[in-house]
Structures are given as structure tokens and as C-alpha cells.
Amino acid sequence: MDVLPGRFGRVKAVIGPVKSDKERIIQISLDRLVGSGFNTDGFLGNGKVLVARHPEDDKNPDKIGDHDVLVTDSVLEIYSRIKEGTGIVFIVGASHYDNEVVALTDSLTRSNRRAIVSGLNLDAHGKPHGITPQLIGLADDIELAKAVCNKAKYRMCTNKQANRSMQREDGKYIPVCHHHFHFPYLPGTTNGASFTLRTGEMFSGKTVKCEGDVAKILKTLGEERAAMFKWINDQRYGQEGGKRVFDLDDITLNDGGRLGGAVLVRNTNDMAQYLTEHPGKREVYFSEVQFFPGIFNLVSELLSKGYHIQADGLLRTADRKVFGETAMLACLADQVEITHAICKKCYSQATESQELALTSSTVRTKDVNVGGSDLYEARCLNCLEYAVAQTPFELEQFDLAHLK
């Protein structure tokens, strides 16, 4: 079956460290919108496209390339500039705003408008920057902007995919790789650490993709060099409970397949203990990371030690809230892949996980409700049923006729 075109309204997040290509990525998009003739009325709110930028995003924030943009630290002002014919909204330096920008971004996509948000992935302490995780939790697409490790200037590094920001003693911020973030003065190039995160709604095939890569690693390196972890309470599709910590179990796939050899754990402490007791296992796969509080800190620590990590998980819950720490991990990852299923109702591209017990008037009482096709199905946002919380930024539905 061919997938019908997805809805126009969606969220794209562009994130990365200082001195990465974030602004260049936005500039290219603006150049194309002007060059194609799509937008001829500027980007200050008079045409189809609005571009707002936080004043702390750059020393000269009023321009992106040759384009004048709205500079404001007020989410309410951005909202006031969105007109009936505004179909695309860029929010540049979004991680500097407060939580109101998350509510506005959600309203934009629910009203079938397109939102592109950009900002820093991590702060100088290696933690997610500002409200970036909350914005990523709404994202349907994620683009990672990379920089060259600053230590390359001193021939200490060859990494051209730096994704960390570090503050020097003079107060300036520089981009660095995983290795030199943790060991800024250590001679050498890189510890080889890597982290790939696969995410998407349920039934989108993210675990199947991880399964293929993990199977290749196991075949090439052997089980003595790789470890897979699964939450002990994640028992689906006929699996029985009663298992013990560190027992081996299957990771079940929605297509009926199974990936054997996963180590059952209750939490990240169990994971850390297992890896300490098995120091030769340097290739690690975490299944369904949304179930593990503290997983961000564990992955960060493992990267400092040179581990190669793959993980999959859900960004958001069935009522479009951030689910666990998956969005935080997206800030840390070297590569993020988002996969999408087909909406079970209208057969367009899905972006959401519909809990079948939910309706538009049902308030969800818990985030974790383990299940498969017996409890969930893939939906697009148009077909998703859940209780939408009211915000100060409600918008009328965008008519695609304005794009012509």
C-alpha cells in the first residue's frame, strides 16, 4: 500500500552545538522560499512565512543571511504575528525561550501549520539546553547540525562531527567532540565513542532497524563483545512475567519477530552493574529507553569511556507529552533516525501512538501502559484522539489554499 501524503502541519527540530551549521540550515531554507517565489513579503509576519529569533541566539540576531527577521524574547509577540495566511513559522534560538514556546509550537502543528525550531542541543555542562527536550518531544523530524572539534586546531583531534559545547576560561564557547568534552587536555584524537538513537511512533519500524544492525554486530564481533538491555516489565505478545534480573529474554517486534539474548534489567543501576562485570562488552543496545529514568546520565558516562551505543524509544506519549528521557538522549546523539508508520485510520503518514482506550474527552492518568497492537495503533495527528489541554496560543486551522 502506498502511503498517502502526510498533513502539512508538522514540527522539525534543528539542533547542535555552538559554531555548527544551525543558522546555515535555516538560511538555506529561507533562500529557497524566496528564490522559488513562495514567499515574497519578507519574514516579519506579513506573508506566508514568519521567522522569529531570540536575541541571545547571536551577536547580530536581526538578520539570517540577507533576510530580516523578527527579534524578540516574547513568545506572545511571536503569537501575535501569526496571521490567517501564515503557514510556516521558524523559531530560531528556541532553546532560549521559556516553556510557552513549547505550547505555541504544539498549537502551530495542531492547527496544520509547519513549525521549524532551532537551538542548542546541550549546555556547557553536557546537559540538555533549556527547553530543547520539550521541543524535540513534539518533533516529527530532527536534523543534527555538527561542528568541527576545536581541538583540531591544535592537531589533537580529527573529529569533524563534534556535537558538544564547552566554555573556555575566557568565557567563550567552543565546539568539542565527546572525547575532548570529558578530557579536554588529553593528547590523542578520539576515543571512538558513538551513539545512534532511533525513534518514532509505535509500529514505525524503529526496533526492526536496530535489530538489523545489532544482528550484524553479533555476527561480526560475537556475543562476548555486545550487550542488549530490555526493561524487565516490558512483556508483550504472549511473553510471561516472573523472570529475574539478568535473565536473558527476547525483544519482541510488532511484526511478530523476536531478537533473542537481551539482558533483563529493572533500571540503569542494573545496566551499569552488568557492564562493570562484563568489561569486554563495548557494543551496547538499549531497547525502549523511555522506560529508564537516568538513562541520559548513563549513556553520557559510557560515551566518555568510548562505548558504541544504539538505542530505540518513543519521544512522546499517546497524549503528546515528553516520554521519559528519549528526547534528552536526542540532544546527546551523534545520529538520530526518525521512522514513521501508516495511519490506521486514513492511511497517511503517521506520527502518533494512539492508545485505543483514549478519546477526545479522556484524560490519561499514567504514561507507562505496556502493550502492543492490543492497546495501541499508529495515527496521524488529524486522527489522534486525546484530551487536548487548553493554552493561551490557540489558532484557527490553517487553510492550505493560502499556500497557492
Coordinates of C-alpha atoms in Angstrom, one line a residue:
M1 CA 0.0 0.0 0.0
D2 CA 1.3 3.5 -0.9
V3 CA 1.3 6.0 1.9
L4 CA -0.9 9.0 1.3
P5 CA 0.7 12.4 1.7
G6 CA 1.2 13.5 5.3
R7 CA -0.5 16.5 6.8
F8 CA 1.2 19.9 6.2
G9 CA 1.4 20.7 9.9
R10 CA 4.5 19.2 11.5
V11 CA 7.4 20.1 13.6
K12 CA 11.1 20.0 12.6
A13 CA 13.9 20.5 15.1
V14 CA 17.4 21.6 14.1
I15 CA 19.8 21.2 17.0
G16 CA 23.5 21.3 17.5
P17 CA 26.4 22.9 19.4
V18 CA 27.9 26.3 19.1
K19 CA 29.5 27.1 15.7
S20 CA 27.6 24.4 14.0
D21 CA 25.5 24.7 10.8
K22 CA 22.2 25.5 12.5
E23 CA 22.0 29.1 11.1
R24 CA 23.2 27.9 7.7
I25 CA 20.5 25.3 7.6
I26 CA 17.8 27.9 8.3
Q27 CA 19.3 30.3 5.8
I28 CA 19.2 27.8 3.0
S29 CA 15.5 27.2 3.8
L30 CA 14.8 30.9 3.7
D31 CA 16.8 31.3 0.4
R32 CA 14.7 28.6 -1.2
L33 CA 11.4 30.1 0.0
V34 CA 12.4 33.4 -1.6
G35 CA 14.0 32.0 -4.7
S36 CA 11.1 29.8 -5.5
G37 CA 8.7 32.8 -5.3
F38 CA 6.8 31.1 -2.5
N39 CA 7.4 34.0 0.0
T40 CA 7.6 37.5 -1.5
D41 CA 6.6 39.6 1.6
G42 CA 9.5 39.1 3.9
F43 CA 9.7 37.1 7.1
L44 CA 8.4 39.6 9.7
G45 CA 4.8 38.4 9.6
N46 CA 3.4 40.0 6.5
G47 CA 3.4 36.9 4.3
K48 CA 3.2 33.1 4.4
V49 CA 6.3 32.7 6.5
L50 CA 7.3 34.2 9.9
V51 CA 10.8 34.0 11.2
A52 CA 11.3 34.9 14.9
R53 CA 14.7 34.8 16.7
H54 CA 15.7 35.1 20.3
P55 CA 18.1 38.0 20.9
E56 CA 20.5 35.7 22.7
D57 CA 20.9 33.4 19.7
D58 CA 23.6 35.6 18.0
K59 CA 25.5 38.8 18.4
N60 CA 23.7 40.1 15.3
P61 CA 20.3 38.4 15.5
D62 CA 18.3 40.7 13.2
K63 CA 19.4 39.0 10.0
I64 CA 19.8 35.5 8.8
G65 CA 21.8 35.7 5.6
D66 CA 20.3 38.6 3.7
H67 CA 16.9 38.2 5.4
D68 CA 15.4 40.5 8.1
V69 CA 13.8 38.5 10.9
L70 CA 11.7 39.4 14.0
V71 CA 14.0 39.6 17.1
T72 CA 12.0 39.1 20.3
D73 CA 12.2 37.3 23.6
S74 CA 8.4 37.3 23.9
V75 CA 6.5 34.2 22.8
L76 CA 3.3 36.3 23.0
E77 CA 4.8 38.6 20.3
I78 CA 5.5 35.7 18.1
Y79 CA 1.9 34.5 18.5
S80 CA 0.6 38.0 17.7
R81 CA 2.4 38.0 14.4
I82 CA 0.8 34.7 13.2
K83 CA -2.0 35.6 10.8
E84 CA -4.7 33.6 9.0
G85 CA -2.3 33.2 6.0
T86 CA 0.8 32.3 8.0
G87 CA 1.6 28.7 7.1
I88 CA 5.2 28.3 8.2
V89 CA 6.9 29.6 11.4
F90 CA 10.6 29.5 12.1
I91 CA 11.6 29.9 15.8
V92 CA 15.4 30.4 15.8
G93 CA 17.2 30.1 19.1
A94 CA 14.1 28.4 20.5
S95 CA 16.0 26.8 23.4
H96 CA 16.4 30.3 25.0
Y97 CA 12.7 30.8 25.4
D98 CA 10.6 29.5 28.3
N99 CA 8.0 26.8 28.3
E100 CA 5.5 29.0 26.5
V101 CA 7.3 28.3 23.2
V102 CA 6.5 24.6 23.6
A103 CA 2.8 25.3 23.9
L104 CA 3.0 27.6 20.9
T105 CA 4.8 25.0 18.8
D106 CA 2.2 22.4 19.7
S107 CA -0.6 24.8 18.7
L108 CA 1.1 25.6 15.4
T109 CA 1.2 21.9 14.3
R110 CA -2.2 21.1 15.7
S111 CA -3.6 24.0 13.5
N112 CA -1.9 22.4 10.5
R113 CA 0.9 24.9 10.3
R114 CA 4.6 24.0 9.9
A115 CA 7.0 24.8 12.7
I116 CA 10.8 24.8 12.4
V117 CA 12.6 25.2 15.7
S118 CA 16.3 25.5 16.1
G119 CA 18.6 25.7 19.1
L120 CA 21.5 24.3 21.2
N121 CA 21.4 20.6 22.0
L122 CA 23.5 20.7 25.1
D123 CA 24.8 23.3 27.6
A124 CA 28.4 23.7 28.7
H125 CA 27.8 21.1 31.4
G126 CA 26.7 18.4 29.0
K127 CA 23.0 18.6 29.9
P128 CA 20.2 19.4 27.5
H129 CA 20.0 23.1 26.9
G130 CA 16.9 24.9 28.2
I131 CA 13.6 23.6 26.8
T132 CA 15.2 21.7 23.9
P133 CA 14.0 18.3 25.1
Q134 CA 10.3 19.5 25.3
L135 CA 10.6 20.8 21.7
I136 CA 12.2 17.6 20.5
G137 CA 9.3 15.7 22.2
L138 CA 7.0 17.4 19.6
A139 CA 9.3 16.9 16.6
D140 CA 8.3 14.8 13.6
D141 CA 11.8 15.4 12.0
I142 CA 15.1 16.1 13.6
E143 CA 18.3 17.4 11.9
L144 CA 21.5 17.4 13.8
A145 CA 23.9 20.2 13.0
K146 CA 27.6 19.4 13.6
A147 CA 30.8 21.3 14.1
V148 CA 34.5 20.6 13.9
C149 CA 36.1 19.8 17.3
N150 CA 38.0 22.9 18.4
K151 CA 41.0 20.7 19.4
A152 CA 41.6 20.0 15.7
K153 CA 43.2 23.5 15.6
Y154 CA 45.9 22.1 17.9
R155 CA 46.2 18.8 16.0
M156 CA 44.7 17.0 19.0
C157 CA 41.6 15.7 17.2
T158 CA 40.4 14.8 13.7
N159 CA 36.7 14.7 14.6
K160 CA 34.6 16.7 12.2
Q161 CA 31.3 15.7 13.8
A162 CA 31.5 17.5 17.2
N163 CA 28.2 17.9 19.0
R164 CA 29.2 19.3 22.4
S165 CA 29.7 22.9 23.6
M166 CA 32.4 23.8 26.1
Q167 CA 33.1 27.1 27.9
R168 CA 36.7 28.2 28.0
E169 CA 38.3 30.1 30.8
D170 CA 37.8 33.4 28.9
G171 CA 34.1 32.8 28.9
K172 CA 33.9 31.9 25.1
Y173 CA 32.1 28.8 23.9
I174 CA 33.7 26.3 21.6
P175 CA 32.5 23.0 19.9
V176 CA 34.2 19.8 21.0
C177 CA 33.7 16.1 20.4
H178 CA 32.6 13.5 23.1
H179 CA 36.2 12.7 24.0
H180 CA 37.5 16.2 24.4
F181 CA 34.5 17.3 26.3
H182 CA 35.4 14.8 29.1
F183 CA 39.2 15.0 28.6
P184 CA 40.0 18.5 27.2
Y185 CA 43.7 18.3 27.7
L186 CA 44.3 14.7 26.9
P187 CA 46.6 14.1 23.9
G188 CA 45.3 12.0 21.1
T189 CA 42.4 12.2 18.7
T190 CA 39.2 10.5 19.7
N191 CA 38.1 7.6 21.8
G192 CA 35.8 6.4 19.0
A193 CA 32.6 6.7 21.0
S194 CA 29.3 6.8 19.0
F195 CA 25.6 7.0 19.8
T196 CA 22.8 6.3 17.4
L197 CA 19.2 6.9 18.5
R198 CA 16.2 5.6 16.6
T199 CA 12.8 6.9 17.4
G200 CA 9.3 7.3 16.1
E201 CA 5.7 6.4 17.0
M202 CA 4.7 2.8 17.7
F203 CA 4.7 0.4 14.7
S204 CA 7.1 2.6 12.8
G205 CA 9.8 0.0 12.5
K206 CA 12.5 1.7 14.7
T207 CA 13.2 -1.5 16.6
V208 CA 13.3 -3.6 13.4
K209 CA 16.1 -1.2 12.1
C210 CA 18.0 -1.6 15.3
E211 CA 17.6 -5.4 15.2
G212 CA 19.3 -5.5 11.8
D213 CA 22.3 -3.5 13.0
V214 CA 22.6 -5.5 16.2
A215 CA 22.4 -8.8 14.3
K216 CA 25.3 -7.7 12.2
I217 CA 27.3 -6.7 15.2
L218 CA 26.6 -10.0 16.9
K219 CA 27.6 -11.9 13.8
T220 CA 30.8 -10.0 13.3
L221 CA 32.1 -9.4 16.8
G222 CA 30.4 -12.2 18.8
E223 CA 28.2 -12.1 21.9
E224 CA 31.2 -11.6 24.1
R225 CA 31.6 -8.0 22.8
A226 CA 28.0 -6.9 22.7
A227 CA 25.2 -6.4 25.3
M228 CA 21.4 -5.8 24.7
F229 CA 19.2 -4.5 27.5
K230 CA 15.5 -4.8 28.0
W231 CA 13.2 -3.5 30.8
I232 CA 12.1 -6.5 32.9
N233 CA 8.4 -5.3 32.9
D234 CA 8.2 -5.0 29.1
Q235 CA 6.5 -8.3 28.4
R236 CA 4.3 -8.3 25.3
Y237 CA 2.8 -10.6 22.7
G238 CA 2.4 -13.7 24.9
Q239 CA 5.6 -13.3 27.0
E240 CA 5.2 -14.3 30.6
G241 CA 6.4 -12.5 33.7
G242 CA 8.2 -13.9 36.7
K243 CA 11.7 -13.5 35.2
R244 CA 14.7 -12.4 37.2
V245 CA 17.2 -9.6 36.7
F246 CA 20.0 -10.5 34.3
D247 CA 18.0 -13.4 32.8
L248 CA 18.1 -13.5 29.0
D249 CA 14.9 -12.7 27.1
D250 CA 13.6 -11.9 23.6
I251 CA 12.9 -8.4 22.4
T252 CA 9.5 -8.7 20.7
L253 CA 8.8 -6.9 17.4
N254 CA 5.4 -5.7 16.3
D255 CA 5.7 -7.8 13.1
G256 CA 5.9 -11.0 15.1
G257 CA 9.7 -11.2 15.0
R258 CA 12.0 -11.7 18.0
L259 CA 15.5 -10.7 18.9
G260 CA 17.0 -13.1 21.5
G261 CA 19.7 -12.6 24.0
A262 CA 18.5 -9.4 25.7
V263 CA 19.6 -8.9 29.4
L264 CA 16.6 -8.1 31.6
V265 CA 17.1 -5.1 33.9
R266 CA 15.0 -3.1 36.3
N267 CA 16.9 0.2 36.0
T268 CA 20.1 1.9 34.9
N269 CA 21.9 0.7 38.1
D270 CA 21.4 -2.9 36.8
M271 CA 22.8 -1.9 33.4
A272 CA 25.9 -0.2 35.0
Q273 CA 26.5 -3.2 37.2
Y274 CA 26.2 -5.7 34.3
L275 CA 28.7 -3.7 32.1
T276 CA 31.1 -3.4 35.0
E277 CA 31.0 -7.2 35.4
H278 CA 31.4 -7.7 31.7
P279 CA 34.1 -5.1 30.6
G280 CA 34.6 -6.7 27.2
K281 CA 31.1 -5.8 26.1
R282 CA 31.7 -2.4 24.4
E283 CA 28.8 -2.5 21.9
V284 CA 25.6 -1.7 23.7
Y285 CA 21.9 -1.7 22.6
F286 CA 19.2 -0.3 24.8
S287 CA 15.6 -1.2 23.9
E288 CA 12.7 1.1 24.7
V289 CA 14.8 3.8 26.5
Q290 CA 11.7 5.7 27.6
F291 CA 11.3 3.2 30.4
F292 CA 14.6 4.0 32.1
P293 CA 14.9 7.1 34.3
G294 CA 18.6 8.1 34.5
I295 CA 19.4 6.7 31.1
F296 CA 20.8 10.1 29.9
N297 CA 23.5 10.2 32.6
L298 CA 24.4 6.5 31.9
V299 CA 24.8 7.0 28.2
S300 CA 26.8 10.1 28.7
E301 CA 29.2 8.3 31.1
L302 CA 29.5 5.3 28.6
L303 CA 30.4 7.7 25.8
S304 CA 33.2 9.2 27.9
K305 CA 34.6 5.7 28.1
G306 CA 34.4 5.0 24.4
Y307 CA 31.4 2.8 24.1
H308 CA 29.4 2.3 20.9
I309 CA 25.7 2.7 21.7
Q310 CA 22.5 2.1 19.8
A311 CA 19.0 2.7 21.3
D312 CA 15.4 3.0 20.4
G313 CA 12.5 4.6 22.1
L314 CA 9.4 6.8 21.9
L315 CA 9.7 10.6 22.0
R316 CA 6.2 11.2 23.3
T317 CA 3.3 9.6 24.9
A318 CA -0.2 9.0 23.5
D319 CA -1.2 12.4 24.7
R320 CA 1.8 14.2 23.1
K321 CA 3.8 14.6 26.3
V322 CA 7.6 14.0 26.6
F323 CA 8.1 10.3 27.3
G324 CA 10.9 9.6 29.7
E325 CA 14.4 10.7 28.6
T326 CA 14.3 9.8 24.9
A327 CA 14.2 13.5 23.9
M328 CA 17.1 14.2 26.2
L329 CA 19.0 11.4 24.5
A330 CA 18.4 13.0 21.1
C331 CA 20.3 16.0 22.4
L332 CA 23.3 13.7 23.1
A333 CA 23.2 11.5 20.0
D334 CA 25.6 11.6 17.1
Q335 CA 22.8 10.3 14.8
V336 CA 19.1 10.4 15.2
E337 CA 16.8 8.5 12.8
I338 CA 13.0 9.0 13.0
T339 CA 10.8 6.4 11.3
H340 CA 7.1 6.7 10.6
A341 CA 4.3 4.2 10.2
I342 CA 1.0 4.5 8.3
C343 CA -2.1 5.9 10.0
K344 CA -4.5 3.2 10.7
K345 CA -7.5 5.5 10.1
C346 CA -6.7 7.5 6.9
Y347 CA -3.5 5.7 5.6
S348 CA -1.5 9.0 5.5
Q349 CA 1.9 9.2 7.3
A350 CA 1.6 8.5 11.0
T351 CA 3.4 10.5 13.7
E352 CA 1.5 9.5 16.8
S353 CA 0.8 6.4 19.0
Q354 CA -2.9 6.1 19.7
E355 CA -3.9 4.4 22.9
L356 CA -7.2 2.8 21.9
A357 CA -8.8 3.5 25.3
L358 CA -8.4 7.2 24.9
T359 CA -11.0 9.6 23.4
S360 CA -11.0 13.4 23.0
S361 CA -12.5 13.7 26.4
T362 CA -10.4 11.1 28.2
V363 CA -7.6 12.4 30.4
R364 CA -4.6 10.0 30.5
T365 CA -3.7 9.1 34.1
K366 CA -0.3 7.3 33.5
D367 CA 2.5 7.5 30.9
V368 CA 3.5 3.8 31.1
N369 CA 1.0 1.3 29.9
V370 CA 2.9 -1.5 28.3
G371 CA 1.3 -3.1 25.3
G372 CA 1.3 -3.8 21.6
S373 CA -1.4 -3.9 18.9
D374 CA -3.8 -4.9 21.6
L375 CA -3.6 -1.4 23.2
Y376 CA -2.2 0.9 20.5
E377 CA -2.2 1.8 16.9
A378 CA -0.4 4.3 14.7
R379 CA -2.3 7.5 13.8
C380 CA -1.6 10.9 12.2
L381 CA -2.2 14.0 14.3
N382 CA -5.5 14.6 12.5
C383 CA -6.8 11.2 13.6
L384 CA -5.3 11.1 17.1
E385 CA -7.9 11.1 19.9
Y386 CA -6.8 12.6 23.2
A387 CA -7.8 15.3 25.6
V388 CA -6.1 18.5 24.4
A389 CA -5.1 20.9 27.1
Q390 CA -6.1 24.5 26.5
T391 CA -3.3 27.0 26.0
P392 CA -3.1 30.8 25.5
F393 CA -2.0 30.2 22.0
E394 CA -5.0 28.6 20.3
L395 CA -5.0 29.0 16.5
E396 CA -7.6 28.6 13.8
Q397 CA -7.0 25.7 11.4
F398 CA -4.7 26.8 8.5
D399 CA -6.3 26.6 5.1
L400 CA -3.9 25.2 2.5
A401 CA -5.4 27.4 -0.1
H402 CA -3.2 30.2 1.4
L403 CA -0.2 28.4 0.1
K404 CA -1.2 28.9 -3.5

